[in-house]
Short mmCIF file of C-alpha atoms in Angstrom, two decimals:
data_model
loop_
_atom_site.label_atom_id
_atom_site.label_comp_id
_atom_site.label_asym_id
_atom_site.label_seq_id
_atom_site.Cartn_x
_atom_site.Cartn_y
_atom_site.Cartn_z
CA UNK A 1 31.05 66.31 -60.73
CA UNK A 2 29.62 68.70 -58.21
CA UNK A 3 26.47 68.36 -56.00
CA UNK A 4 24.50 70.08 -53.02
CA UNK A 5 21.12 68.90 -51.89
CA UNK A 6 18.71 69.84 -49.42
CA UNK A 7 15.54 69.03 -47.90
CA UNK A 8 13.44 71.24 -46.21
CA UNK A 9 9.86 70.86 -44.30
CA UNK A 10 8.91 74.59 -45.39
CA UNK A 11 7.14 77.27 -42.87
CA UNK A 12 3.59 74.76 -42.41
CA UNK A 13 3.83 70.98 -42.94
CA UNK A 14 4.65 69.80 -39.14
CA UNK A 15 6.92 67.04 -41.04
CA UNK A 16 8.73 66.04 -44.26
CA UNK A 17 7.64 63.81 -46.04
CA UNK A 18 10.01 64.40 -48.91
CA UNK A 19 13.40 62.22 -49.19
CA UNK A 20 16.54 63.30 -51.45
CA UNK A 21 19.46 60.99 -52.44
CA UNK A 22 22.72 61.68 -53.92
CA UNK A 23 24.72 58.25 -54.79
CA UNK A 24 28.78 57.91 -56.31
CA UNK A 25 30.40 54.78 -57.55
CA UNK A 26 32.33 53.87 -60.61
CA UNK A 27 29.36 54.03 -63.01
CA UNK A 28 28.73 57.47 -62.18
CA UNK A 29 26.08 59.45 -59.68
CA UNK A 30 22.87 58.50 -58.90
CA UNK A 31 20.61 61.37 -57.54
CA UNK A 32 17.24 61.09 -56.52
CA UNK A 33 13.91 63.73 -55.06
CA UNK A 34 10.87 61.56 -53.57
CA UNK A 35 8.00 63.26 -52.55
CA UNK A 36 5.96 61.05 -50.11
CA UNK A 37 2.09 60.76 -49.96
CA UNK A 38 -0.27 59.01 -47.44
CA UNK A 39 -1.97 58.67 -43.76
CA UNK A 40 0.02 60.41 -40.78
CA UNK A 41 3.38 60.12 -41.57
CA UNK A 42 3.15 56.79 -44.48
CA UNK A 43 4.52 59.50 -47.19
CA UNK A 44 7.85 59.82 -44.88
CA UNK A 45 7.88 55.83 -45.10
CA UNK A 46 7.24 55.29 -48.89
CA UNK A 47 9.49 58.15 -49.74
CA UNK A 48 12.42 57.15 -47.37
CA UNK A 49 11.91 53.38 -48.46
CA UNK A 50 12.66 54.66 -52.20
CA UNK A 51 15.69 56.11 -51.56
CA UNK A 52 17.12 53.80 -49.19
CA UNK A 53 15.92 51.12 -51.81
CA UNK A 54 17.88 52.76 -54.41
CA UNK A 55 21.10 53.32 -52.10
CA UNK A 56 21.58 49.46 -52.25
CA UNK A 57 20.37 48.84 -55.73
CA UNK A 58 23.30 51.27 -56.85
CA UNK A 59 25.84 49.97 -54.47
CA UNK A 60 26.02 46.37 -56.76
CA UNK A 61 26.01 48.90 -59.81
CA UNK A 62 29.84 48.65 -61.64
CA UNK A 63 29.60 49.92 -64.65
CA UNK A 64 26.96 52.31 -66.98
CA UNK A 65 28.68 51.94 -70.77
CA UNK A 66 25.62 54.09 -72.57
CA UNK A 67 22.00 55.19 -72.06
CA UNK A 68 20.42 51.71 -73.03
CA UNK A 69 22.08 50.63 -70.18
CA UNK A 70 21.06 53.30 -68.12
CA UNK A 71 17.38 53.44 -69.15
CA UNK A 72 17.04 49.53 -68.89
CA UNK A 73 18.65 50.11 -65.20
CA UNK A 74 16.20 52.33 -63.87
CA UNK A 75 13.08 50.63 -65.59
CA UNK A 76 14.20 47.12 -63.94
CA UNK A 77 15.15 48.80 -60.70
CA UNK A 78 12.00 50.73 -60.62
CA UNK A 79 9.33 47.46 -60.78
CA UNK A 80 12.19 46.12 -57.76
CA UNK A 81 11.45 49.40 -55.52
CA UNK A 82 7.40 50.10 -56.48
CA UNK A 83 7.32 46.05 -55.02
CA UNK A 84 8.42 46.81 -52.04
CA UNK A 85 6.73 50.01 -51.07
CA UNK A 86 3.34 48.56 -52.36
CA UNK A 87 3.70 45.62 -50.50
CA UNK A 88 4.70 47.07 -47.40
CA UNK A 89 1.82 49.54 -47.65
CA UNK A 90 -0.45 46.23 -47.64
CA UNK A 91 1.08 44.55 -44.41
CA UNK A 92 1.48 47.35 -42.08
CA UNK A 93 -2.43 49.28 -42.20
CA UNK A 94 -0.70 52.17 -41.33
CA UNK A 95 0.59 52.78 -44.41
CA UNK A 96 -2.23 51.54 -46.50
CA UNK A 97 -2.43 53.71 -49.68
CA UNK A 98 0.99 55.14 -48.85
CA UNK A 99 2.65 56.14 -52.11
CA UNK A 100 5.70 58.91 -53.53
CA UNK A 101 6.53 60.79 -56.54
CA UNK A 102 9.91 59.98 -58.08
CA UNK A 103 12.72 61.97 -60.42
CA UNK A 104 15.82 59.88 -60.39
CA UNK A 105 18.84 60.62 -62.65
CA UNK A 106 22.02 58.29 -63.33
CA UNK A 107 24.66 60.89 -64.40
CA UNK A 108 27.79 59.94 -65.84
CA UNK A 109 30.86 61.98 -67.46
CA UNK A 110 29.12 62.49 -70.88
CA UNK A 111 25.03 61.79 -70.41
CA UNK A 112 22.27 62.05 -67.90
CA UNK A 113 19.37 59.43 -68.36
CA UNK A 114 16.36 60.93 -66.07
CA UNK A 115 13.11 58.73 -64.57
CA UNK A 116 10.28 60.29 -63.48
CA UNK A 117 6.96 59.36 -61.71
CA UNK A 118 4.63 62.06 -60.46
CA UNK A 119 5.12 65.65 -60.29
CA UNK A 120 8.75 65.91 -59.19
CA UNK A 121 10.49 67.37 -61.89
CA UNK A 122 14.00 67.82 -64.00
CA UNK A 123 14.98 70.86 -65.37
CA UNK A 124 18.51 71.81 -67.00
CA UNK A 125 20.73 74.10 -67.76
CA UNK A 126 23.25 74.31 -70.42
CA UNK A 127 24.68 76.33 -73.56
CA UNK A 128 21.24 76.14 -75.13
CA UNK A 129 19.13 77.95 -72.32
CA UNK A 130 17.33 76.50 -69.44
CA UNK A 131 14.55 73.99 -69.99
CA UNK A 132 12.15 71.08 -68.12
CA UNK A 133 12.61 67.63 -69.06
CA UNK A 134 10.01 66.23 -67.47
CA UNK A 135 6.55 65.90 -67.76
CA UNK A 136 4.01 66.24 -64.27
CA UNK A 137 1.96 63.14 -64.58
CA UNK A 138 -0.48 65.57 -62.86
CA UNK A 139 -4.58 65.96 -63.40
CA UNK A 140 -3.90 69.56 -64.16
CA UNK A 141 -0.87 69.12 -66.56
CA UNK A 142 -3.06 66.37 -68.63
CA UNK A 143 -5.76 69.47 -68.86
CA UNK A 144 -3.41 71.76 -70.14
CA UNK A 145 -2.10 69.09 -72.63
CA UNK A 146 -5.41 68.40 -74.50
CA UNK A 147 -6.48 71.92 -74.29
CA UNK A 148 -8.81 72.02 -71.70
CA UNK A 149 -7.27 74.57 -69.54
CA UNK A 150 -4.73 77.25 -69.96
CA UNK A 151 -0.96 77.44 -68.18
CA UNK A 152 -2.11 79.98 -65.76
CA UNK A 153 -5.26 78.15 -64.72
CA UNK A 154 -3.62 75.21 -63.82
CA UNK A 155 -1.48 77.65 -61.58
CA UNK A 156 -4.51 77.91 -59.22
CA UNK A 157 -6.61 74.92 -60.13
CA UNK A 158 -8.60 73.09 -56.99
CA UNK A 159 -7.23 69.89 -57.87
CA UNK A 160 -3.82 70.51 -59.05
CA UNK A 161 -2.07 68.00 -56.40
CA UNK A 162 -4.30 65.01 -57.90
CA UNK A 163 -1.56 62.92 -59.73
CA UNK A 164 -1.79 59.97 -62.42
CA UNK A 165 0.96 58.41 -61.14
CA UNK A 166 3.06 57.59 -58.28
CA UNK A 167 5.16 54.95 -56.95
CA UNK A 168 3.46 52.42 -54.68
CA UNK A 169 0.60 52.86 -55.07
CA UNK A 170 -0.50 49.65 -57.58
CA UNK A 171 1.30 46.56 -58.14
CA UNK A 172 3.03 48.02 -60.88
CA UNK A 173 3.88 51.44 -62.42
CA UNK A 174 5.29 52.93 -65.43
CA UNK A 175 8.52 55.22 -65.58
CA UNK A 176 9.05 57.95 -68.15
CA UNK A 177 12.81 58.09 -69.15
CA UNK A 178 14.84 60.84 -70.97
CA UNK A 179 17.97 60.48 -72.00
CA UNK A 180 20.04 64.05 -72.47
CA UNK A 181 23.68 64.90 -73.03
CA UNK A 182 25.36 66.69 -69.76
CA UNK A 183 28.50 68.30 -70.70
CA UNK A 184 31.10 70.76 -68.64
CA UNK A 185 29.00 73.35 -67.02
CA UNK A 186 25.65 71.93 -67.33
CA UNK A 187 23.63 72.20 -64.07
CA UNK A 188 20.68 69.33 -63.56
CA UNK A 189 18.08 70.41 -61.21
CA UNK A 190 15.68 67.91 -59.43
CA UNK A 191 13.38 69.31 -56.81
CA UNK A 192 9.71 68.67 -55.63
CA UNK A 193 6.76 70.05 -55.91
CA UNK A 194 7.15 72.56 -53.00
CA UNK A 195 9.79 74.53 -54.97
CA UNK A 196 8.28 74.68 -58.49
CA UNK A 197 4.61 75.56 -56.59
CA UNK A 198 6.63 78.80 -55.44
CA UNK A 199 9.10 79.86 -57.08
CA UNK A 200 8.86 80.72 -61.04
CA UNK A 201 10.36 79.16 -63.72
CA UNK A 202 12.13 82.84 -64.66
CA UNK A 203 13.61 82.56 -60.52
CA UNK A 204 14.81 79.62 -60.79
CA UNK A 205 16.28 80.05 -64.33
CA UNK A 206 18.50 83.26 -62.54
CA UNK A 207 19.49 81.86 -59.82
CA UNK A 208 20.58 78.23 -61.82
CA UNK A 209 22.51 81.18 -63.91
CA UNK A 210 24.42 82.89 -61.47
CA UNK A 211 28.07 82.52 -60.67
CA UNK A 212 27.64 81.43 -56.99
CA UNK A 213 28.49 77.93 -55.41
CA UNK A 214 25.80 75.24 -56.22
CA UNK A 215 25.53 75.19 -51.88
CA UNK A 216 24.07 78.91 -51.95
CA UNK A 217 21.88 78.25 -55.01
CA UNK A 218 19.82 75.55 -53.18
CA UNK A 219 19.82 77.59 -49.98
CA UNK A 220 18.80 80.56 -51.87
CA UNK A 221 16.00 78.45 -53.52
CA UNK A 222 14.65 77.01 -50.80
CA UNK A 223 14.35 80.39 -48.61
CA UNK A 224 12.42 81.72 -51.89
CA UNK A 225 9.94 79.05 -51.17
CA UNK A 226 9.77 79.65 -48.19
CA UNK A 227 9.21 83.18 -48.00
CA UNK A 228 6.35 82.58 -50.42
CA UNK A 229 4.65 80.94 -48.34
CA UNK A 230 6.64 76.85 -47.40
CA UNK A 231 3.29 75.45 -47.73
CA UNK A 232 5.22 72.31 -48.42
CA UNK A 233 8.37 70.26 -47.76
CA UNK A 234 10.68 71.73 -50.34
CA UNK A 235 13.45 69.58 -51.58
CA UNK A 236 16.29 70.64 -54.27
CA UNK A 237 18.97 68.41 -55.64
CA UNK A 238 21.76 70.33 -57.74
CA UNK A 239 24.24 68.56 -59.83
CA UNK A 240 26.89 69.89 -61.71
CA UNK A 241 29.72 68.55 -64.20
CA UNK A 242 32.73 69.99 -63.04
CA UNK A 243 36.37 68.24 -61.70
CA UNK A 244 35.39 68.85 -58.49
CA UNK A 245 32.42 67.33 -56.03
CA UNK A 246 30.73 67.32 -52.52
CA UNK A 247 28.76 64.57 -52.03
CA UNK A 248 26.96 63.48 -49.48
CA UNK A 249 24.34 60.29 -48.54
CA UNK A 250 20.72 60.98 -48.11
CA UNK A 251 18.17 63.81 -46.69
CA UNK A 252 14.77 62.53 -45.12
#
């Protein structure tokens, strides 16, 4: 397999609080986008704590036979991390409230089984088009659902960063899984918010599309985002199944 990642404070936001993972060992990759939230500078802690968490957690992991295994891995190893970001939000007041989104996948040589908390999202790419996979646990996106608003209001609406659900936050959260096939070719996309609030689903669609090395596709994401406007940190994980790979560790 091939990945690139990137994280990326944006043109306003004097720091990141987003974190991106991308983990290898025998069971396959682990790649994760958290997008902190808190007081001055708790969203860098609960978001780096994730991934770090999830480094170690994976480390121990030797083997992923089939998506109940996968699934069952991330919903245990989930309770494990949202423990110790809540509690360490309670015993250092700094960080009181402190909380992150999550989008984790495990990807192995023939399926990709995605979590997701928040409004970080999944999308793919494959011989059937381009498409989301996850759901925003989002004020706005629950609107939309039952009716109450349209698509394009939700584009602009005042409280469209209020989310439902995020990591931390309680003493216990749930995690949405999807499990998907991921054959040769197919491109999985996690990012935060800061991309998908700037660049449109038809733009990142095209540029998924394009012939050109999964390095210059994040790049070229990223400095879309930020040239409409990097109002946030923008973070982009690609991963691709291929022979060949880059992989790297972590970006905080």
């Amino acid at each position: 397999m091939e990945t690139f990642y990137l994280s990326d404070k944006g043109r306003v936001r004097q720091h990141n609080e987003d974190c991106v993972g991308v983990f290898e060992n025998e069971a396959g990759i682990l790649a994760i986008v958290a997008d902190g939230m808190g007081g001055h500078l708790a969203g860098d802690v609960a978001s780096q704590m994730t991934v770090s968490s999830f480094k170690i957690l994976w480390e121990q992991v030797k083997t992923i036979e089939n998506p109940k295994e996968a699934e069952a891995w991330l919903t245990a190893k989930i309770s494990e991390v949202n423990k110790v970001v809540y509690d360490h939000s309670l015993t250092n007041p700094e960080c009181q409230g402190m909380g992150t989104t999550f989008v984790g996948a495990i990807i192995t040589s023939s399926f990709a089984t995605i979590g997701h908390i928040g409004d970080s999202r999944c999308y793919l790419l494959n011989n059937s088009g381009y498409k989301q996979v996850t759901n925003d646990h989002s004020l706005v996106n629950e609107l939309v659902r039952t009716g109450q608003i349209s698509k394009d209001d939700a584009e602009h609406h005042p409280r469209k960063n209020v989310l439902l659900r995020a990591l931390g936050t309680e003493q216990s959260v749930e995690l949405d899984l999807t499990t998907i096939e991921f054959e040769q070719d197919n491109i999985l996309l996690l990012c935060s918010d800061g991309l998908t609030n700037k660049v449109s689903d038809e733009m990142l669609q095209e540029e998924l599309s394009n012939r050109h090395p999964l390095s210059e596709k994040v790049e070229t994401l990223i400095q879309q985002a930020n040239d409409n406007g990097g109002e946030d940190n923008i973070s982009v994980a690609l991963i691709k199944m291929t022979t060949n790979h880059e992989l790297g560790e972590e970006s905080c």
